[in-house]
Coordinates of N, CA, C and O in Angstrom, one line a residue:
M1 N 15.1 9.2 -9.5 CA 13.7 8.5 -9.2 C 13.7 8.7 -7.7 O 14.6 8.8 -6.7
H2 N 12.4 9.2 -7.0 CA 12.1 9.3 -5.7 C 11.6 7.9 -5.4 O 10.5 7.8 -5.9
Q3 N 12.1 7.4 -4.3 CA 11.2 6.1 -3.7 C 11.2 6.1 -2.2 O 12.2 6.7 -1.5
Y4 N 10.1 5.6 -1.8 CA 9.7 5.7 -0.3 C 8.9 4.5 0.0 O 8.4 3.7 -0.7
R5 N 9.3 4.3 1.5 CA 8.2 3.3 2.1 C 7.4 3.9 3.0 O 7.9 5.0 3.7
V6 N 6.2 3.9 2.7 CA 5.1 4.0 3.6 C 4.6 3.1 4.6 O 4.2 2.0 4.1
V7 N 4.9 3.3 6.0 CA 4.2 2.3 6.9 C 3.4 3.1 8.0 O 3.7 4.1 8.5
R8 N 2.6 2.2 8.9 CA 1.9 2.8 9.8 C 2.8 2.7 11.1 O 2.4 3.0 12.2
Y9 N 4.0 1.7 11.1 CA 4.8 1.4 12.2 C 5.4 2.4 12.7 O 6.3 3.1 12.2
S10 N 5.6 2.7 14.0 CA 6.7 3.3 14.7 C 7.9 2.7 14.5 O 8.2 1.5 14.3
P11 N 9.0 3.5 14.7 CA 10.4 2.7 14.7 C 10.4 1.6 15.7 O 11.2 0.5 15.3
E12 N 9.9 1.7 16.7 CA 9.9 0.6 17.7 C 9.2 -0.5 17.3 O 9.6 -1.9 17.6
E13 N 8.0 -0.3 16.7 CA 7.2 -1.6 16.1 C 7.8 -2.2 15.0 O 8.0 -3.4 15.0
R14 N 8.6 -1.3 14.1 CA 9.3 -1.9 13.0 C 10.4 -2.7 13.4 O 11.1 -3.6 13.1
E15 N 11.1 -2.1 14.6 CA 12.4 -3.1 15.3 C 11.7 -4.4 16.0 O 12.7 -5.1 16.5
G16 N 10.7 -4.5 16.3 CA 10.0 -5.6 17.1 C 10.1 -5.4 18.8 O 9.9 -6.3 19.4
T17 N 10.4 -3.8 19.2 CA 10.5 -3.9 20.5 C 9.1 -3.2 21.2 O 9.2 -3.0 22.5
A18 N 8.3 -3.2 20.2 CA 6.9 -2.8 20.7 C 5.6 -3.6 19.9 O 6.2 -3.8 18.6
P19 N 4.8 -4.2 20.5 CA 3.9 -5.0 19.6 C 2.9 -4.2 18.7 O 2.8 -2.8 19.0
A20 N 2.8 -4.7 17.5 CA 2.1 -4.0 16.4 C 1.3 -5.1 15.9 O 1.5 -6.2 15.5
W21 N -0.1 -4.7 15.4 CA -1.0 -5.4 14.5 C -0.5 -5.2 13.1 O 0.3 -4.4 12.8
T22 N -0.6 -6.4 12.3 CA 0.1 -6.5 11.0 C -1.1 -6.7 9.9 O -0.9 -6.7 8.8
S23 N -2.6 -7.0 10.5 CA -3.5 -7.4 9.1 C -4.8 -7.2 9.8 O -5.3 -7.1 11.1
M24 N -5.9 -7.3 8.9 CA -7.2 -7.1 9.2 C -7.7 -8.1 10.2 O -8.3 -8.1 11.1
S25 N -7.0 -9.4 9.9 CA -7.5 -10.6 10.8 C -7.0 -10.2 12.5 O -7.3 -11.1 13.2
D26 N -6.2 -9.3 12.6 CA -5.9 -8.8 13.8 C -7.1 -7.9 14.6 O -6.8 -7.7 16.0
I27 N -8.0 -7.8 14.1 CA -9.2 -6.9 14.8 C -9.7 -7.8 15.8 O -10.0 -8.9 15.8
G28 N -9.9 -7.1 17.1 CA -10.2 -7.8 18.3 C -9.0 -8.3 19.2 O -9.2 -8.4 20.4
E29 N -7.6 -8.2 18.7 CA -7.0 -8.5 19.4 C -6.1 -7.4 19.9 O -6.5 -6.1 19.7
S30 N -5.5 -7.8 21.3 CA -4.8 -6.5 22.1 C -3.4 -6.5 21.9 O -2.6 -7.4 21.9
F31 N -2.8 -5.2 21.3 CA -1.3 -5.1 21.2 C -0.9 -3.8 22.2 O -1.4 -2.8 22.2
G32 N -0.2 -4.2 23.2 CA 0.3 -3.2 24.2 C -0.9 -2.8 25.1 O -0.7 -1.6 25.3
G33 N -1.9 -3.7 25.2 CA -3.0 -3.2 26.2 C -4.0 -2.4 25.5 O -4.9 -2.1 26.2
V34 N -3.9 -2.4 24.0 CA -5.0 -1.7 23.0 C -5.4 -2.5 22.4 O -4.8 -3.2 21.4
V35 N -6.9 -2.7 22.2 CA -7.6 -3.8 21.3 C -7.6 -2.9 20.1 O -8.1 -1.8 19.9
L36 N -7.2 -3.6 18.9 CA -7.4 -3.0 17.6 C -9.1 -3.4 17.2 O -9.6 -4.5 17.1
T37 N -9.7 -2.2 16.9 CA -11.1 -2.1 16.6 C -11.2 -1.9 14.9 O -10.1 -1.5 14.4
E38 N -12.2 -2.4 14.6 CA -12.7 -2.3 13.3 C -12.4 -0.7 12.6 O -11.7 -0.4 11.6
A39 N -13.0 0.0 13.6 CA -12.8 1.5 13.1 C -11.3 1.9 12.9 O -11.0 2.7 12.0
V40 N -10.3 1.6 13.8 CA -9.1 1.9 13.8 C -8.3 1.1 12.6 O -7.9 2.0 12.0
Y41 N -8.7 -0.1 12.5 CA -8.2 -0.6 11.3 C -8.6 -0.1 10.1 O -7.8 0.3 9.1
L42 N -9.9 0.2 9.9 CA -10.4 0.7 8.5 C -9.9 2.5 8.3 O -9.5 2.8 7.2
E43 N -9.7 3.1 9.5 CA -9.1 4.4 9.5 C -7.7 4.4 8.8 O -6.9 5.1 8.1
T44 N -7.0 3.4 9.3 CA -5.5 3.3 8.9 C -5.5 2.6 7.3 O -4.5 3.3 6.7
E45 N -6.5 1.7 6.9 CA -6.5 1.5 5.6 C -6.8 2.5 4.7 O -6.1 2.7 3.9
E46 N -7.6 3.6 5.1 CA -7.8 4.9 4.3 C -6.8 5.8 4.2 O -6.6 6.3 3.3
R47 N -5.8 5.8 5.5 CA -4.6 6.7 5.4 C -3.8 6.0 4.3 O -2.9 7.0 3.6
H48 N -3.4 4.8 4.3 CA -2.8 4.1 3.2 C -3.2 4.5 1.9 O -2.4 4.6 0.8
L49 N -4.4 4.3 1.3 CA -5.2 4.5 0.1 C -4.9 6.0 -0.1 O -4.8 6.3 -1.4
A50 N -5.0 7.0 0.9 CA -4.8 8.6 0.6 C -3.5 8.7 0.2 O -3.2 9.6 -0.5
A51 N -2.5 8.0 0.8 CA -1.2 8.2 0.6 C -0.7 7.7 -0.9 O -0.2 8.6 -1.8
V52 N -1.3 6.6 -1.4 CA -1.2 6.3 -2.7 C -1.9 7.4 -3.7 O -1.3 7.8 -4.8
R53 N -3.1 7.8 -3.5 CA -3.7 8.8 -4.3 C -2.8 10.1 -4.3 O -2.6 10.6 -5.3
R54 N -2.2 10.6 -3.0 CA -1.3 11.7 -3.1 C -0.2 11.6 -4.0 O 0.1 12.4 -4.6
F55 N 0.6 10.6 -3.8 CA 1.9 10.4 -4.5 C 1.5 10.1 -6.2 O 2.2 10.9 -7.0
A56 N 0.2 9.6 -6.4 CA -0.1 9.5 -7.9 C -0.4 10.8 -8.4 O -0.1 11.3 -9.5
A57 N -1.0 11.6 -7.6 CA -1.4 13.1 -7.9 C -0.3 14.0 -8.2 O 0.1 14.6 -9.1
A58 N 0.9 13.5 -7.4 CA 2.2 14.4 -7.4 C 3.1 13.9 -8.8 O 3.5 14.9 -9.2
Q59 N 2.5 12.8 -9.3 CA 3.1 12.3 -10.6 C 2.3 12.5 -11.7 O 2.7 12.3 -12.7
G60 N 1.1 12.9 -11.5 CA -0.2 13.1 -12.5 C -0.6 11.8 -13.1 O -1.3 11.9 -14.3
V61 N -0.5 10.8 -12.3 CA -1.2 9.4 -12.7 C -2.5 9.2 -12.3 O -3.1 9.7 -11.1
T62 N -3.2 8.8 -13.3 CA -4.8 8.8 -13.1 C -4.9 7.1 -13.4 O -6.6 6.9 -13.1
E63 N -4.1 6.4 -13.9 CA -4.7 4.9 -13.8 C -3.3 4.1 -13.5 O -2.1 4.7 -13.9
L64 N -3.4 3.2 -13.0 CA -2.4 2.1 -12.9 C -2.4 0.9 -13.6 O -3.7 0.2 -13.9
C65 N -1.4 0.2 -14.0 CA -1.2 -1.0 -14.7 C -1.2 -2.1 -13.8 O -0.2 -1.9 -12.7
V66 N -1.6 -3.2 -13.6 CA -1.6 -4.5 -12.7 C -0.5 -5.2 -13.3 O -0.4 -5.8 -14.4
D67 N 0.6 -5.4 -12.6 CA 1.7 -6.2 -12.8 C 1.8 -7.2 -11.8 O 1.5 -7.3 -10.6
D68 N 2.3 -8.3 -12.4 CA 2.8 -9.7 -11.5 C 1.5 -10.0 -10.7 O 1.5 -10.2 -9.5
L69 N 0.4 -10.1 -11.5 CA -0.9 -10.5 -10.5 C -1.0 -12.0 -10.0 O -0.5 -12.7 -10.9
E70 N -1.2 -12.2 -9.0 CA -1.4 -13.3 -8.2 C -2.8 -13.3 -7.6 O -2.8 -12.6 -6.9
V71 N -3.8 -14.3 -8.0 CA -5.1 -14.0 -7.6 C -5.7 -15.5 -7.5 O -5.4 -16.3 -8.5
C72 N -6.4 -15.7 -6.3 CA -6.8 -17.1 -6.1 C -8.4 -17.0 -6.4 O -8.9 -16.0 -6.1
P73 N -9.0 -18.2 -6.7 CA -10.1 -18.2 -6.7 C -11.1 -17.7 -5.7 O -12.2 -17.2 -6.0
E74 N -10.6 -17.8 -4.5 CA -11.3 -17.2 -3.3 C -11.5 -15.7 -3.2 O -12.3 -15.1 -2.6
S75 N -10.5 -15.1 -4.1 CA -10.5 -13.8 -4.1 C -11.8 -13.2 -4.6 O -12.2 -13.7 -5.6
S76 N -12.2 -12.0 -4.1 CA -13.3 -11.1 -4.8 C -12.8 -10.7 -6.3 O -13.8 -10.1 -7.0
W77 N -11.7 -10.8 -6.5 CA -11.0 -9.9 -8.0 C -10.8 -11.1 -8.8 O -10.5 -10.9 -9.8
W78 N -11.1 -12.6 -8.5 CA -11.0 -13.5 -9.3 C -11.8 -13.3 -10.6 O -13.0 -13.0 -10.4
Q79 N -11.2 -13.3 -11.9 CA -11.7 -13.1 -13.1 C -12.2 -11.7 -13.4 O -13.0 -11.3 -14.4
R80 N -12.2 -10.8 -12.4 CA -12.4 -9.4 -12.7 C -11.3 -8.5 -13.0 O -11.4 -7.3 -13.6
V81 N -10.1 -9.0 -13.0 CA -8.9 -8.3 -13.0 C -7.9 -9.4 -13.7 O -7.8 -10.4 -13.7
A82 N -7.0 -8.6 -14.6 CA -6.0 -9.5 -15.5 C -4.7 -9.0 -15.4 O -4.4 -7.5 -15.3
E83 N -3.7 -9.6 -15.7 CA -2.2 -9.1 -15.7 C -2.3 -8.2 -16.9 O -2.8 -8.3 -18.0
G84 N -1.8 -6.9 -16.5 CA -1.7 -5.7 -17.7 C -2.9 -5.0 -17.9 O -2.8 -4.1 -18.7
D85 N -3.7 -5.4 -17.1 CA -5.1 -4.3 -17.1 C -4.7 -2.8 -16.6 O -3.7 -2.7 -15.5
R86 N -5.1 -1.8 -17.3 CA -5.1 -0.6 -16.7 C -6.2 -0.2 -16.3 O -7.3 -0.2 -16.8
L87 N -6.2 0.3 -14.7 CA -7.4 0.4 -14.1 C -7.4 2.1 -13.8 O -6.3 2.6 -13.3
P88 N -8.5 2.6 -13.8 CA -8.3 4.1 -13.3 C -8.0 4.0 -12.0 O -8.2 3.0 -11.2
L89 N -7.6 5.2 -11.3 CA -6.9 5.2 -10.3 C -8.0 4.7 -9.0 O -7.6 4.0 -8.1
D90 N -9.3 5.1 -8.9 CA -10.1 4.7 -8.1 C -10.2 3.1 -8.1 O -10.5 2.6 -7.0
E91 N -10.5 2.5 -9.1 CA -10.4 0.9 -9.3 C -9.2 0.5 -8.7 O -9.1 -0.9 -7.9
A92 N -8.1 0.9 -9.0 CA -6.9 0.5 -8.7 C -6.8 0.5 -7.1 O -6.1 -0.4 -6.4
L93 N -7.2 1.8 -6.5 CA -7.2 1.8 -5.1 C -8.0 0.7 -4.3 O -7.8 0.2 -3.3
E94 N -9.0 0.4 -5.1 CA -9.9 -0.7 -4.5 C -9.2 -2.1 -4.5 O -9.0 -2.9 -3.5
L95 N -8.2 -2.4 -5.7 CA -7.5 -3.5 -5.6 C -6.3 -3.4 -4.4 O -6.1 -4.4 -3.9
V96 N -5.9 -2.2 -4.3 CA -4.9 -1.9 -3.2 C -5.4 -2.2 -1.8 O -4.8 -3.1 -1.1
R97 N -6.8 -1.9 -1.6 CA -7.6 -2.2 -0.5 C -7.3 -3.9 -0.2 O -7.4 -4.3 0.8
S98 N -7.9 -4.5 -1.4 CA -7.9 -6.0 -1.3 C -6.7 -6.7 -0.9 O -6.8 -7.4 -0.3
V99 N -5.4 -6.0 -1.5 CA -4.1 -6.6 -1.1 C -3.9 -6.3 0.5 O -3.3 -7.1 1.0
L100 N -4.2 -5.1 1.0 CA -4.0 -4.9 2.3 C -4.7 -5.7 3.2 O -4.3 -6.3 4.2
R101 N -6.0 -6.3 2.6 CA -6.9 -7.2 3.5 C -6.5 -8.5 3.2 O -7.1 -9.3 3.8
E102 N -5.5 -8.8 2.5 CA -5.1 -10.0 2.1 C -6.4 -11.0 1.7 O -6.5 -12.1 2.1
D103 N -6.8 -10.4 0.7 CA -8.0 -10.7 0.1 C -7.5 -12.0 -1.1 O -8.1 -11.9 -2.3
F104 N -6.6 -12.7 -0.8 CA -6.2 -13.8 -1.8 C -5.8 -13.1 -3.0 O -6.0 -13.8 -4.3
V105 N -5.2 -12.0 -3.0 CA -4.6 -11.5 -4.3 C -3.4 -10.4 -3.7 O -3.3 -10.1 -2.6
W106 N -2.6 -10.6 -4.8 CA -1.2 -9.7 -4.8 C -1.0 -9.2 -6.0 O -1.0 -10.0 -6.9
C107 N -0.5 -7.9 -6.2 CA 0.3 -7.6 -7.6 C 1.1 -6.1 -7.1 O 1.0 -5.7 -6.1
R108 N 1.8 -5.7 -8.2 CA 2.3 -4.6 -8.0 C 1.5 -3.7 -9.2 O 0.8 -4.1 -10.0
F109 N 1.8 -2.4 -8.9 CA 1.1 -1.6 -9.9 C 2.2 -0.7 -10.4 O 3.2 -0.1 -10.0
S110 N 2.2 -0.1 -11.8 CA 2.9 0.7 -12.2 C 2.3 1.7 -13.3 O 0.9 1.7 -13.5
G111 N 2.7 2.7 -13.5 CA 2.1 4.2 -14.0 C 2.9 4.9 -14.9 O 4.2 4.4 -15.2
D112 N 2.4 5.8 -15.4 CA 3.3 6.6 -16.5 C 4.5 7.4 -16.0 O 4.7 7.3 -14.7
E113 N 5.8 7.6 -16.5 CA 7.0 7.9 -16.3 C 7.8 7.3 -15.0 O 8.2 8.0 -14.1
G114 N 7.5 6.0 -15.2 CA 8.0 5.4 -13.8 C 7.6 5.2 -12.4 O 8.2 4.8 -11.7
F115 N 6.4 5.7 -12.4 CA 5.6 5.6 -11.2 C 5.2 4.2 -10.9 O 5.1 3.4 -11.8
F116 N 5.2 3.7 -9.6 CA 5.2 2.5 -9.0 C 4.4 2.6 -7.6 O 4.7 3.3 -6.9
V117 N 3.5 1.6 -7.4 CA 3.3 1.0 -6.0 C 3.5 -0.4 -5.9 O 2.8 -1.1 -6.6
H118 N 4.1 -0.7 -4.9 CA 4.4 -2.1 -4.5 C 4.1 -2.3 -3.2 O 4.0 -1.4 -2.2
L119 N 3.2 -3.3 -3.0 CA 2.8 -3.6 -1.5 C 3.4 -5.0 -1.0 O 3.4 -6.0 -1.5
G120 N 4.1 -4.6 0.2 CA 4.6 -5.7 0.7 C 3.7 -6.2 1.9 O 2.8 -6.1 2.1
Y121 N 4.4 -7.2 2.7 CA 3.8 -7.7 3.8 C 3.4 -6.9 5.0 O 4.0 -5.7 4.9
D122 N 2.4 -7.1 5.8 CA 2.1 -6.4 6.9 C 2.1 -4.9 6.8 O 2.8 -4.3 7.6
Y123 N 1.4 -4.5 5.8 CA 1.1 -3.2 5.6 C 2.4 -2.4 5.2 O 2.1 -1.0 5.5
Y124 N 3.3 -2.8 4.6 CA 4.5 -2.2 3.9 C 4.0 -1.7 2.5 O 3.7 -2.4 1.7
L125 N 4.2 -0.6 2.4 CA 4.0 0.1 0.9 C 5.2 0.7 0.3 O 5.8 1.7 1.1
Y126 N 5.7 0.6 -0.6 CA 6.7 1.2 -1.5 C 6.0 1.9 -2.7 O 5.1 1.5 -3.4
I127 N 6.5 3.3 -2.9 CA 5.9 4.0 -3.9 C 7.3 4.8 -4.5 O 8.5 5.2 -3.9
G128 N 7.4 4.7 -5.7 CA 8.3 5.3 -6.6 C 8.0 6.3 -7.7 O 6.8 6.0 -8.3
L129 N 8.5 7.4 -7.7 CA 8.0 8.4 -8.8 C 9.3 9.2 -9.2 O 10.2 9.2 -8.6
T130 N 9.0 9.7 -10.5 CA 10.2 10.7 -11.0 C 10.0 12.1 -10.7 O 11.1 13.0 -10.7
R131 N 8.7 12.7 -10.4 CA 8.8 14.0 -10.0 C 8.8 14.1 -8.4 O 8.6 13.3 -7.8
A132 N 9.0 15.2 -7.8 CA 9.5 15.4 -6.4 C 8.1 15.7 -5.8 O 7.2 16.5 -6.2
P133 N 7.9 14.8 -4.9 CA 6.6 14.6 -4.2 C 6.5 15.2 -2.8 O 5.6 14.8 -2.0
E134 N 7.1 16.1 -2.6 CA 7.2 16.9 -1.3 C 6.0 17.1 -0.4 O 5.6 16.9 0.5
P135 N 4.8 17.8 -1.3 CA 3.5 17.9 -0.7 C 3.0 16.7 -0.2 O 2.1 16.3 0.7
A136 N 3.2 15.7 -1.2 CA 2.6 14.3 -0.8 C 3.4 13.5 0.5 O 2.4 13.1 1.2
V137 N 4.4 13.8 0.4 CA 5.2 13.3 1.7 C 4.7 14.0 2.9 O 4.6 13.3 3.9
T138 N 4.8 15.2 3.0 CA 4.4 16.2 4.1 C 2.7 15.6 4.6 O 2.7 15.4 5.7
E139 N 2.0 15.8 3.6 CA 0.5 15.4 3.9 C 0.4 13.8 4.6 O -0.5 13.7 5.2
T140 N 1.5 13.0 3.8 CA 1.3 11.6 4.4 C 1.6 11.5 5.8 O 1.1 10.9 6.5
R141 N 2.8 12.3 5.9 CA 3.2 12.5 7.6 C 2.4 13.0 8.4 O 1.9 12.3 9.5
R142 N 1.5 13.8 8.0 CA 0.6 14.6 8.9 C -0.7 13.7 9.2 O -1.2 13.6 10.3
S143 N -0.8 12.7 8.1 CA -1.9 11.7 8.3 C -1.6 10.7 9.5 O -2.4 10.1 10.0
G144 N -0.3 10.7 9.9 CA 0.0 9.7 11.0 C 0.9 8.4 10.4 O 1.3 7.6 11.2
L145 N 1.3 8.5 9.1 CA 2.1 7.4 8.5 C 3.5 7.9 8.6 O 3.6 9.1 8.6
H146 N 4.3 6.9 8.6 CA 5.7 7.3 8.5 C 6.3 7.0 7.1 O 6.0 5.9 6.4
V147 N 6.9 8.0 6.5 CA 7.4 7.9 5.1 C 8.9 8.1 5.2 O 9.6 9.0 5.8
D148 N 9.7 7.3 4.6 CA 11.1 7.5 4.6 C 11.6 6.9 3.2 O 10.9 6.3 2.3
L149 N 12.7 7.5 3.1 CA 13.4 7.3 1.6 C 13.9 5.7 1.6 O 14.4 5.4 2.7
F150 N 13.5 4.9 0.7 CA 13.7 3.5 0.8 C 13.5 2.9 -0.6 O 12.5 3.2 -1.3
E151 N 14.3 2.1 -1.0 CA 14.3 1.4 -2.3 C 13.3 0.3 -2.1 O 13.3 -0.7 -1.1
S152 N 12.3 -0.1 -3.2 CA 11.4 -1.2 -3.0 C 12.2 -2.3 -3.1 O 13.1 -2.5 -3.9
P153 N 11.8 -3.2 -2.3 CA 12.6 -4.6 -2.6 C 11.8 -5.4 -3.4 O 12.4 -6.5 -3.9
Y154 N 10.8 -4.9 -4.1 CA 10.0 -5.5 -5.2 C 10.5 -5.0 -6.6 O 10.1 -5.6 -7.5
L155 N 11.6 -4.3 -6.6 CA 12.0 -4.0 -8.1 C 12.7 -5.0 -8.8 O 12.7 -5.1 -10.0
D156 N 13.2 -5.8 -8.0 CA 14.1 -7.0 -8.5 C 13.1 -8.2 -9.3 O 13.8 -8.9 -10.0
L157 N 11.7 -7.9 -9.4 CA 11.0 -8.8 -10.0 C 10.7 -8.3 -11.4 O 10.4 -9.2 -12.1
D158 N 11.4 -7.3 -11.8 CA 11.3 -6.8 -13.2 C 12.2 -7.8 -14.1 O 13.2 -8.2 -13.8

């Protein structure tokens, strides 16, 4: 099993020695003298979605199952998705987007052959797969995200 943590944060930001934004609600705030714009936020969000797409492609996954769903009536996903639903990858990515945006929804995803996507707080993404994902790792790093070997802290929910 190959497991990774995918994050936007530099090592300094992860250690707390450099300021970093953590959510969509930080748009307009300043971090280290740089204001987070909507455009920068959206570009970062897209890089995370592209990472999930790359890793899913490396495993041959075309749909994801919704696991451990937590959804509030305020969410745009309220009554649109249920625990155990199998979503085509594009629809699952829209649900990932909502989790990243803290849209009153959280879940984990599982796919064929042990593939998983777990979303942590503050833009931490954990991906596991059984096939070697080197092209996905390389392309995700080229996009500006950090990819590290890391076991998901959300595995213990099983």
